[in-house]
XYZ file of C-alpha atoms in Angstrom:
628
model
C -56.668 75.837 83.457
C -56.921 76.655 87.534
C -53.527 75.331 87.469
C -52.516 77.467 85.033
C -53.650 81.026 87.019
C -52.306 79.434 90.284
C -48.544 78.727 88.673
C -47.124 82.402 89.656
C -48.464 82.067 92.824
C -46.653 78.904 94.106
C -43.406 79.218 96.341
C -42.422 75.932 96.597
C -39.230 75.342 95.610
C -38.038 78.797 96.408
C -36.509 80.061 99.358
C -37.534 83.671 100.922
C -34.938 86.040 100.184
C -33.719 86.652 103.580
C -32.051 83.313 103.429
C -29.763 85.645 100.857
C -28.801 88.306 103.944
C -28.060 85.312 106.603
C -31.178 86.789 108.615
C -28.700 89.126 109.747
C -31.151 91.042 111.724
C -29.280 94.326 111.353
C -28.676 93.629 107.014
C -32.715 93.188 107.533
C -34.213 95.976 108.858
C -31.488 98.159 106.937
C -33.769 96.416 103.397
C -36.861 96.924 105.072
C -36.801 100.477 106.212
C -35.279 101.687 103.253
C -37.797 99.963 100.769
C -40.903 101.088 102.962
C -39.497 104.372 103.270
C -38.927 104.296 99.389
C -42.117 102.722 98.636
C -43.906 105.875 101.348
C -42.328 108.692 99.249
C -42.911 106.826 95.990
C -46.818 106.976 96.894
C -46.682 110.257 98.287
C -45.723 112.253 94.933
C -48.872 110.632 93.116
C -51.014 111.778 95.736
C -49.102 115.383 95.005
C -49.482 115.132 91.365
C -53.130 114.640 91.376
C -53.912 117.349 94.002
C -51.408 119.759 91.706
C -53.964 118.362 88.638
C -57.356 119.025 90.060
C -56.184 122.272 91.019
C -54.237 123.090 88.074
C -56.908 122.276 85.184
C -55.127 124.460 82.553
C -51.895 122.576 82.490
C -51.152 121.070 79.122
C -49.420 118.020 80.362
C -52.087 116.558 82.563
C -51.724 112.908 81.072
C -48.075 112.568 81.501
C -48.727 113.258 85.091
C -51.091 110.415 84.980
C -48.442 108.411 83.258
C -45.866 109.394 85.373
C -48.047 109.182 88.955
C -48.783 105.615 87.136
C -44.969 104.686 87.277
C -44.418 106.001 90.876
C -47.362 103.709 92.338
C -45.609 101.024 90.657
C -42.052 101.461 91.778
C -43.145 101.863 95.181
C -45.363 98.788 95.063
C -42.362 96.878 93.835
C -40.745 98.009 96.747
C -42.661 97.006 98.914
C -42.797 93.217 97.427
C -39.058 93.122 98.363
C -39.900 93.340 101.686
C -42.304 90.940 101.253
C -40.464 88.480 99.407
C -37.983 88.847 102.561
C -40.342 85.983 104.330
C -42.665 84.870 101.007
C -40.930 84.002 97.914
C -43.153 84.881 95.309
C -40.976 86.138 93.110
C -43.817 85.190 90.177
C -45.587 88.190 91.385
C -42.852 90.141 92.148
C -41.450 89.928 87.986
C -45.297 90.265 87.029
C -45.331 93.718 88.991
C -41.595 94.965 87.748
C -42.996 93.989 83.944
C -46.153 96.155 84.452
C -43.558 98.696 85.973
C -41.606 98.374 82.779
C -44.644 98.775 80.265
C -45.549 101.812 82.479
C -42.316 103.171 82.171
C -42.004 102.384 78.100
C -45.082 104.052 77.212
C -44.500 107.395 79.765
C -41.118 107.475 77.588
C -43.072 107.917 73.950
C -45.144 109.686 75.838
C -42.459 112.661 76.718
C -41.106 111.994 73.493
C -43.809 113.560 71.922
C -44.581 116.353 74.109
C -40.797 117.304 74.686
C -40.689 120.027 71.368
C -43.987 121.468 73.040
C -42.452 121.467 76.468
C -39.282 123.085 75.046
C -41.328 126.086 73.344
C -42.637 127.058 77.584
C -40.897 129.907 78.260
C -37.949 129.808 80.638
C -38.069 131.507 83.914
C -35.597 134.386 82.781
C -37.881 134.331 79.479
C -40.914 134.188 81.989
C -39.272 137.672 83.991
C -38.660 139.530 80.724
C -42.371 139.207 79.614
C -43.383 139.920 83.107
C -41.096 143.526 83.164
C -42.659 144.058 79.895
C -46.525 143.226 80.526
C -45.494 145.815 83.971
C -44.295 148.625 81.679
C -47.671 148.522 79.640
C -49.858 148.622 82.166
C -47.574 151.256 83.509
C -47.939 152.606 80.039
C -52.035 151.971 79.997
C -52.738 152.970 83.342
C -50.933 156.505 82.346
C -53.411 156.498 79.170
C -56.167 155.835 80.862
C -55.556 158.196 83.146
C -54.523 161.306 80.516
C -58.195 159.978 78.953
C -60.256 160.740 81.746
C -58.321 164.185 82.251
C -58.756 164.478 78.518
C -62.752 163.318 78.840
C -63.056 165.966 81.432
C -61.481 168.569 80.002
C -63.724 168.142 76.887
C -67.092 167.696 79.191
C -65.642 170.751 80.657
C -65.136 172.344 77.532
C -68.514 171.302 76.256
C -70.387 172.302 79.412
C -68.692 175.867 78.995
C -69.217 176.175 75.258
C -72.723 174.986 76.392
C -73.219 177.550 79.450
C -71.231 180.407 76.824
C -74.371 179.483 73.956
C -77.074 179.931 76.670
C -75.991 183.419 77.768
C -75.250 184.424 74.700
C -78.007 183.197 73.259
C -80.019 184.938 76.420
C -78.229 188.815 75.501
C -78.912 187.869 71.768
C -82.464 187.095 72.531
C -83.072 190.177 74.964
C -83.280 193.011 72.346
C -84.549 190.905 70.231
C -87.271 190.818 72.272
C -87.456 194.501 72.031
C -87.213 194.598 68.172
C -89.269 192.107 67.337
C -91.841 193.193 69.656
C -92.132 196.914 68.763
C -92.186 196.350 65.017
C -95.311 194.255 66.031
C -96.774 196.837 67.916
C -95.994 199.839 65.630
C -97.511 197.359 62.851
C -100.556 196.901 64.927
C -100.871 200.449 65.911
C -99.283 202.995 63.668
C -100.633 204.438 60.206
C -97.759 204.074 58.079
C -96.573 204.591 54.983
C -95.926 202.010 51.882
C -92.322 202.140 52.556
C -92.496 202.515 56.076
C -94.940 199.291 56.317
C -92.502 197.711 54.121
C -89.365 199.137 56.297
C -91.024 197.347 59.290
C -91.567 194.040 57.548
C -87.765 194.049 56.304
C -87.064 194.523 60.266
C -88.704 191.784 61.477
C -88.080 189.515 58.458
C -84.283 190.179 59.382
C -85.142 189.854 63.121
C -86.735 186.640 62.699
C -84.277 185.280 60.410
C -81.837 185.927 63.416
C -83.804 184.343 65.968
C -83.835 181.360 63.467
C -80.097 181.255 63.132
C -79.558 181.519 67.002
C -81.915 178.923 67.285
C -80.154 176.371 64.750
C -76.798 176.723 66.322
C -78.354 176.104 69.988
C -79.634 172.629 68.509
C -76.965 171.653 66.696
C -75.022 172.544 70.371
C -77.562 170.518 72.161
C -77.413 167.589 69.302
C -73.462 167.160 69.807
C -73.965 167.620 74.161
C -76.521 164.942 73.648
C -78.460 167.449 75.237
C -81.304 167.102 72.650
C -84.398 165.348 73.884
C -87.815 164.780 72.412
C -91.162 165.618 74.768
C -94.133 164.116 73.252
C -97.526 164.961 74.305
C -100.705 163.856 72.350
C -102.068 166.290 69.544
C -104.632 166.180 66.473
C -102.750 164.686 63.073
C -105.098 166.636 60.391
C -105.007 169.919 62.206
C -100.788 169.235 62.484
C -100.389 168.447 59.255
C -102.531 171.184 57.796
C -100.931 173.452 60.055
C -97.772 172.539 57.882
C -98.403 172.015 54.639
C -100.220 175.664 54.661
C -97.096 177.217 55.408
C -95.416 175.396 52.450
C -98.676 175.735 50.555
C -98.182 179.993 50.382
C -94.383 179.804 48.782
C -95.655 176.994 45.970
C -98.199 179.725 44.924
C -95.425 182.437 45.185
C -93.411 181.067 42.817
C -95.762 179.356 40.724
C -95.278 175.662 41.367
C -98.080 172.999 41.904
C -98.231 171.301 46.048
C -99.506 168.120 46.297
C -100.503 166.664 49.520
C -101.330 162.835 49.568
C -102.197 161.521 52.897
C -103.134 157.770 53.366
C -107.081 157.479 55.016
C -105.680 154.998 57.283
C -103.546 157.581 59.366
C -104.550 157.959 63.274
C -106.457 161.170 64.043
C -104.330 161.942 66.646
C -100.538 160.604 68.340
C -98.459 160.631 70.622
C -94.795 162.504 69.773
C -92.621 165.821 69.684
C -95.399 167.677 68.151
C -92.539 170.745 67.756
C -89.538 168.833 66.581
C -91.717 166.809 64.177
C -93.341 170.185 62.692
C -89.314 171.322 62.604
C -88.600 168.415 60.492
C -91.781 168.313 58.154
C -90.974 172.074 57.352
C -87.562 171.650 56.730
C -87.951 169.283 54.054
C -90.848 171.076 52.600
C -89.179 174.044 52.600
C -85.917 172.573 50.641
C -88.188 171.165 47.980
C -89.803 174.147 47.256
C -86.506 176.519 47.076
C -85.119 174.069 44.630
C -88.234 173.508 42.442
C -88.280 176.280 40.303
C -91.585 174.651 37.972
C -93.499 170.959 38.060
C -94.250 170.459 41.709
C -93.618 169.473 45.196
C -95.303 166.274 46.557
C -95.889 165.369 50.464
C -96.908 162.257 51.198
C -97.808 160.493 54.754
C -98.443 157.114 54.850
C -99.335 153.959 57.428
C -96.590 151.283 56.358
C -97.486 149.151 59.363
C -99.083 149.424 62.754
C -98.987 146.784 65.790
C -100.710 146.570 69.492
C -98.878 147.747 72.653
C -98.967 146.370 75.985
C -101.151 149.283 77.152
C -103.586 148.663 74.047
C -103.325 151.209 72.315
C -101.615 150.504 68.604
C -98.460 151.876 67.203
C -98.177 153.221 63.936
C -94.880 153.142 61.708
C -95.993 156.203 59.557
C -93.615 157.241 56.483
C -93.112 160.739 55.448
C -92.230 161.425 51.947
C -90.991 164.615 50.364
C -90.823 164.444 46.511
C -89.844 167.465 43.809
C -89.391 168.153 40.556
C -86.100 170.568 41.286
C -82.749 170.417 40.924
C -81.981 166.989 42.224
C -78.614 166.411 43.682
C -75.407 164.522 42.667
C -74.375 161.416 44.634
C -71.336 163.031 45.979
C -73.532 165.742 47.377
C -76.438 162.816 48.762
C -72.959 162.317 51.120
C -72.605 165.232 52.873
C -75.900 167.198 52.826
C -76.742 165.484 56.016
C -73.844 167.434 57.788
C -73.354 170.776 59.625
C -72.473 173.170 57.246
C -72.750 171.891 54.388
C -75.266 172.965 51.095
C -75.605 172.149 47.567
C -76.831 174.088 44.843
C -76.147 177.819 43.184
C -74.138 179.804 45.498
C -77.340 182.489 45.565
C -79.639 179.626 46.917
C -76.597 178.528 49.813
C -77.064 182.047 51.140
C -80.362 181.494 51.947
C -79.782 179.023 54.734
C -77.639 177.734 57.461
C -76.372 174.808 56.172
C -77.748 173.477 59.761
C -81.458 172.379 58.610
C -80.806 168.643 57.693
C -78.192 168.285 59.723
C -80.516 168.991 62.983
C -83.387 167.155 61.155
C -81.393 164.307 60.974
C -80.232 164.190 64.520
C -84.321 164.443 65.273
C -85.561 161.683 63.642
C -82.703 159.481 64.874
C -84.129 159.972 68.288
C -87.448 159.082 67.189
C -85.972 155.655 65.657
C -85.419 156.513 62.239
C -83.409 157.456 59.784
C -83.933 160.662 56.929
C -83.035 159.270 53.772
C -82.650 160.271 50.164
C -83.095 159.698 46.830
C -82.423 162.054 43.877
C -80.909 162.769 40.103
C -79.289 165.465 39.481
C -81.918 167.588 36.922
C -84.827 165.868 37.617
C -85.733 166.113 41.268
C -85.070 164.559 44.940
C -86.938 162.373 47.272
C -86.724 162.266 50.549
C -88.106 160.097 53.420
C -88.136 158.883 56.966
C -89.902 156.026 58.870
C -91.158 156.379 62.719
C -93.449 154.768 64.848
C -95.869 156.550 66.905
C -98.244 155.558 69.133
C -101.786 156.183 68.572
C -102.992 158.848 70.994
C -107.157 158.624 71.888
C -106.910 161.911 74.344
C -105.654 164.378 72.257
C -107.087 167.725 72.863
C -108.122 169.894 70.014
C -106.925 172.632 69.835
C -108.689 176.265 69.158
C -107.959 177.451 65.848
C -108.150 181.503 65.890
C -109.057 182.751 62.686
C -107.663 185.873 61.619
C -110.306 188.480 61.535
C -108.270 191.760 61.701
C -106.601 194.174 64.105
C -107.428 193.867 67.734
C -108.984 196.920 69.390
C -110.366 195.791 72.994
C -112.360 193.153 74.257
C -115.437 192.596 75.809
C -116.335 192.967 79.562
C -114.528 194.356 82.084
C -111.073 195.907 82.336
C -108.248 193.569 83.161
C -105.080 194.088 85.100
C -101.941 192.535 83.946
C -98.765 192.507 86.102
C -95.549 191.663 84.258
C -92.368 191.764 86.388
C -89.190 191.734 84.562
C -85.675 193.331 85.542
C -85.185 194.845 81.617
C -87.527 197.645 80.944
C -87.201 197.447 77.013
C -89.250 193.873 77.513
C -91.894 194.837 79.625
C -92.169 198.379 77.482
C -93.368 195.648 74.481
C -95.600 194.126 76.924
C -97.042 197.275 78.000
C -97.350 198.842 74.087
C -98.881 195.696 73.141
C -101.439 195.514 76.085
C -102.600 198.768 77.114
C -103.820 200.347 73.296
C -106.248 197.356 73.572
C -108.069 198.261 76.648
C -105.592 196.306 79.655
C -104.397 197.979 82.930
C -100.384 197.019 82.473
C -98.890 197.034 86.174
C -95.088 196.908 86.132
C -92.525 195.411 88.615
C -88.795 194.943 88.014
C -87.744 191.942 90.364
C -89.863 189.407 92.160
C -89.953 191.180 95.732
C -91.787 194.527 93.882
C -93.784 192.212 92.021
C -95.402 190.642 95.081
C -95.815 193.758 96.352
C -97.750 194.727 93.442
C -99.797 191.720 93.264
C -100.981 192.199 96.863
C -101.784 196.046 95.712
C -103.415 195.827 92.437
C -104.917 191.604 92.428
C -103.905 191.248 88.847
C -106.328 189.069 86.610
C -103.002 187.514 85.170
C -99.236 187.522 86.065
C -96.581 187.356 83.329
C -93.223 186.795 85.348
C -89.212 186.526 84.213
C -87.438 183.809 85.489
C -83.931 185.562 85.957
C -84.260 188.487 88.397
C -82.501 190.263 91.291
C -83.616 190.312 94.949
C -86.333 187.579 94.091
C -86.255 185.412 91.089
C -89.563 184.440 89.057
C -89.351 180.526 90.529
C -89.432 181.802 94.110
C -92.177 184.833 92.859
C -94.189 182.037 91.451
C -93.871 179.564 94.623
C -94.950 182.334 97.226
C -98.351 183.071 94.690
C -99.103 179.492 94.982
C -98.476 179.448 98.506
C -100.702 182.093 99.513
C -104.445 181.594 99.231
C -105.722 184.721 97.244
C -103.236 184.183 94.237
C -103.598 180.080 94.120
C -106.061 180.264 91.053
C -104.822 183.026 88.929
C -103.020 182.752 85.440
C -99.382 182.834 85.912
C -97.411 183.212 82.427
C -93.620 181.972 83.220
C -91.302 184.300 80.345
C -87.837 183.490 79.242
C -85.240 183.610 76.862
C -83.537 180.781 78.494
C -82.669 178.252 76.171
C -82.837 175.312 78.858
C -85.782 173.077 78.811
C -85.326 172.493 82.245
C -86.068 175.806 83.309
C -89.359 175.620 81.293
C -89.794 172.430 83.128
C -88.987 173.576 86.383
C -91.589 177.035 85.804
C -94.459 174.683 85.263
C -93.641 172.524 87.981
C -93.627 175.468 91.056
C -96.608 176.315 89.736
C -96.557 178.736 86.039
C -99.638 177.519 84.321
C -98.167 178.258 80.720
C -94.574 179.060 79.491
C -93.968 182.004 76.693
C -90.463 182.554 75.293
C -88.793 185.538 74.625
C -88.494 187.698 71.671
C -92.410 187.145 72.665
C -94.907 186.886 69.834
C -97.488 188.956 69.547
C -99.923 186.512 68.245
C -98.885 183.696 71.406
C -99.291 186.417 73.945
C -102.946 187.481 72.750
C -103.528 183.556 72.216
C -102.616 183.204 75.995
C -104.651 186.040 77.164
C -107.673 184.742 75.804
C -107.565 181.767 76.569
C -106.720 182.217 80.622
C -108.687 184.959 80.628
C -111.928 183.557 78.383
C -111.934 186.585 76.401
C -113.990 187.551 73.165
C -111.764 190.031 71.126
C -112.876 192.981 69.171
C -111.661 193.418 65.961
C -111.466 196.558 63.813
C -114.288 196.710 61.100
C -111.202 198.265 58.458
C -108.717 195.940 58.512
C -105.191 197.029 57.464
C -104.749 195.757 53.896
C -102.047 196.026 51.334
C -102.837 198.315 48.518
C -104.658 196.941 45.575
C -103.083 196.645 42.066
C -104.016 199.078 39.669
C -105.357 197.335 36.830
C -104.656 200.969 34.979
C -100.556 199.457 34.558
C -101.865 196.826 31.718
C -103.491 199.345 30.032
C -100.597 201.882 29.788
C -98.287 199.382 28.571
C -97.713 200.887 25.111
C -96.568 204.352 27.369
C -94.099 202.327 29.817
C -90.841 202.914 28.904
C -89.058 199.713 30.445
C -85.565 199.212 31.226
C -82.702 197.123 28.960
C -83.153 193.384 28.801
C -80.578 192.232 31.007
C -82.238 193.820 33.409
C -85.758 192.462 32.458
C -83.916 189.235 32.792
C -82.375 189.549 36.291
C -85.986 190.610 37.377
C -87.018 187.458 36.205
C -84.924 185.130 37.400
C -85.293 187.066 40.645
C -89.214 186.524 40.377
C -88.741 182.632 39.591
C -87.032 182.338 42.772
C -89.418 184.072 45.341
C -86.853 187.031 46.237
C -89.075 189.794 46.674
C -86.677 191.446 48.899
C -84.061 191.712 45.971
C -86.964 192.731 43.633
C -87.777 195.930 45.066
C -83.945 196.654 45.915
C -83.836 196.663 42.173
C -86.932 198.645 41.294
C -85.689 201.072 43.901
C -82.060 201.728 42.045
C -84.095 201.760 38.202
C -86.395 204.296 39.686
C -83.348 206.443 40.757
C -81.614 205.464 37.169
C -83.525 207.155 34.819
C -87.473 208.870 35.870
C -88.704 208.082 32.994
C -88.807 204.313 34.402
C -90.675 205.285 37.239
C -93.873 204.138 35.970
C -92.676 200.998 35.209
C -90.797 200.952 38.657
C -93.974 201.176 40.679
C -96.161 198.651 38.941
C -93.169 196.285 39.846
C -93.582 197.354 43.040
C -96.906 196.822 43.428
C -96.661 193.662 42.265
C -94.027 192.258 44.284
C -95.471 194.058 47.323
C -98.677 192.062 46.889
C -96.700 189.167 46.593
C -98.424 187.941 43.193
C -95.274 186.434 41.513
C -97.069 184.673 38.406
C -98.800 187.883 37.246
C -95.192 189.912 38.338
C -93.550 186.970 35.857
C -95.964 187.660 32.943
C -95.486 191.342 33.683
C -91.764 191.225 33.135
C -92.137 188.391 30.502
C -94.282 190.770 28.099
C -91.271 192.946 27.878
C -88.856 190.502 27.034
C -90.528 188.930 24.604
């Protein structure tokens, strides 16, 4: 066996082949320079082709380099055995070497074979240009898109920011004699003797106001939903006092049109949290006040209930709390569950669409997406709607609770000493409702129209309280408020920022320079007088004969055999108006039978009185008795 492995290795026998060149020196070195040379540029493309590899990782065609770096080594290794076999003639090893060589070569052939068809699918080089002009025309092409988006983007930020800035001012002008309406049909209701119709003129003034501010209002939101302007400011408040606070509202229409309110409230609920105490009371309302204009008899249901509740990292425990709004009304179509969520859009009787804005659920919606959740429906048409949303809150232990005034009359004075007010404000018509409201109740009403003659006035009279504009000439109310808290004499008194800017950031930016409390315009009567006695710890005296609607003459009943009443068409549009709250409409109509025929007057003021007094189940049976 050794003899065996040492057979290819044995020369004897053979002669060296430079016995075949004569040892012609010249014939020599001519062999052996051109193999080495050969064999040097054989190695050196292997070398290439595996530095070309490791740098090159995403060529398909890696292992035929192998192969073919494979080949190389061995064609230059063979040449440099001819040089070898010049002196040594071991021409065993020298045929063992070209066979490997050939094997080498065989299997890089199948090898190319196979990959050929995908090598022949690579693109050419003119192919290779042509895709590259083309990939430079659409980024040509993209970079011009991109850049017509971004004027595009800023055109429409522009536009938004101006349709935004356009909604403020306007919204500012709308709300300035508003101010003035709103606020002198409070004060003549608080201070004139008036008439039945001119009490009820006054009411249909600042119902119509009010309704006005509302609508201004809704489309400021719905501007502020699609700027993305719309943020949520929680602060901690009391739970029962919030939710009675709303239901009560809601609880006064159910008994005007005759329709049972249910409240259900789970015993586990937190007494008090941590949210948008104003956009939550927005949203509770809304959907409160939807059930109850579509219920026309059963009931309305409100529900609030702990689904779940987990621990923080501050230790305090979140609550995942579900609302739920159910009614026995109309109900609602599937088509209709579609779109009631946007702007716009309202179901139901054409009558009952003019009642809103079509913006309520819409902006409700948008609300309780930003506090994680989602206002959802469920409903058949005929039988009644429910509808629900899901939020966390976190539990609040700090909540402050807040005074509840209870309504004892008309305000006439107060007790103790006389108080100076200054309110500074550039518009006379708003500080004239300030001054009407204030000074019939005992206050000394100082008045400044810009910030410079306000702090003029301050250092005069030393007001007990300072109710400032923001927006004024010479010296706005930021700066006006900044120089009181700068100087030592004014650093502790009251200081009332008003506006009818929309922007929260102004409010913001009033309580930050130093306004202790922020009051927006058209200014409430009832928030003012709130503020004032609360700054100024005051005890209010009420009038002993508080105004009160007249009472219903129980003498109508009794002279129903006398009443001459009007046809029964009528009788029945005075019901249906009566089933669906519209008092307004009501005495619109008793107003134009009245000037039909006198002999319907009596009956004409006993519907009066009725709807006047707001007692819709006895006006129903009043009108019913007639029908029937």
């Amino acid at each position: 066996m050794p003899t065996f492995f040492n057979y290819p290795f044995q020369s004897n026998g053979f002669i060296p082949h430079g016995h075949c060149y004569l040892w012609q020196t010249g014939l020599v070195w001519l062999h052996i320079i051109s193999d080495a040379t050969i064999a040097l540029a054989y190695y050196s493309i292997p070398f290439l082709l595996i530095y070309f590899i490791s740098k090159r990782k995403d060529v398909p065609f890696n292992g035929v380099f192998l192969l073919f770096g494979a080949f190389i080594i061995a064609c230059g290794t063979g040449h440099l055995m001819d040089i070898w076999t010049l002196w040594h003639p071991n021409y065993w090893v020298a045929g063992g070497l070209k066979a490997i060589t050939a094997i080498i070569s065989i299997y890089t052939a199948f090898a190319l074979f196979y990959l050929m068809p995908q090598a022949l699918t690579l693109p050419s080089p003119a192919q290779l240009e042509a895709i590259n002009k083309v990939l430079s025309t659409e980024i040509v092409e993209r970079k011009r898109i991109e850049k017509e988006l971004r004027l595009a983007e800023e055109v429409a930020q522009n536009s938004s920011q101006a349709k935004s800035e356009f909604l403020a001012n306007m919204s500012h002008e709308l709300r300035t004699p508003l101010n003035g309406i709103l606020g002198y049909t409070q004060i003549l209701q608080r201070t004139e003797s008036l008439s039945e119709k001119g009490r009820k003129g006054l009411g249909v003034i600042y119902q119509c106001g009010s309704h006005l501010l509302t609508l201004i209002n809704d489309v400021l939101d719905l501007s502020k939903i699609e700027a993305r302007k719309l943020e949520l400011y929680p602060v901690d408040f009391y739970l029962p006092a919030f939710i009675d606070s709303v239901t009560e509202i809601c609880r006064i229409r159910a008994e005007q049109k005759v329709i049972a309110f249910q409240i259900e409230l789970d015993p586990n609920l937190p007494t008090g949290i941590h949210a948008d105490e104003k956009r939550l009371r927005q949203v509770l309302i809304n959907l409160l006040s939807n059930a109850m204009k579509f219920t026309h008899q059963g009931s309305v249901t409100f529900k609030a209930q702990v689904i779940g509740q987990e621990s923080n990292t501050n230790g305090k425990i979140n609550y995942k709390i579900r609302f739920e709004v159910v009614d026995t009304g109309t109900g609602i179509t599937p088509e209709q569950a579609e779109k009631i969520f946007q702007p716009f859009e309202q179901v139901g009787s054409q009558k009952r669409q003019s009642e809103g804005t079509g913006l309520g659920l819409a902006i409700s919606q948008k609300i309780v997406l930003l506090m994680g959740g989602q206002i959802q429906v469920q409903s058949e048409f005929g039988k009644g709607s429910t509808f629900w949303f899901e939020a966390k809150f976190s539990e609040s232990k700090d909540w402050a609770k807040v005074s509840r005034v209870v309504e004892q009359g008309t305000i006439i004075g107060y007790q103790g000493k006389r108080r100076t007010i200054l309110i500074a404000d550039d518009k006379w018509e708003n500080r004239s409702v300030i001054v009407n409201l204030l000074e019939p109740i005992g206050f000394t009403v100082v008045e400044a129209s810009n910030g410079q003659e306000a702090w003029v006035q301050s250092l005069a009279h030393e007001p007990d309280m300072i109710i400032t504009d923001l927006v004024m000439p010479i010296l706005d109310g930021f700066e006006l408020i900044n120089r009181l808290r700068q100087a030592g004499a004014f650093k502790e008194i009251p200081i009332v920022a008003s506006s009818a800017s929309v922007f929260a950031i102004d409010q913001h930016k009033s309580i930050d320079v130093g306004a202790d409390a922020f009051l927006p315009k058209p200014i409430e009567a009832e928030n003012l007088l709130e503020m004032l006695r609360q700054f100024l710890q005051l005890e209010w005296i009420f009038d002993a004969k508080v105004e009160a609607i007249k009472k219903i003459s129980t003498d109508g009943f009794n002279q129903q055999n006398e009443m001459i009443y009007p046809s029964k068409e009528v009788l029945q549009e005075l019901l249906e108006l009566s089933q669906d709250g519209d008092i307004q409409n009501i005495l619109e109509l008793a107003e134009q039978i009245s000037a039909s025929d006198e002999k319907l007057n009596l009956f004409s003021q006993q519907l009066t009185q009725l709807a006047s007094n707001f007692q819709l189940k006895r006006l129903e049976t009043f009108i019913e008795q007639y029908i029937n």
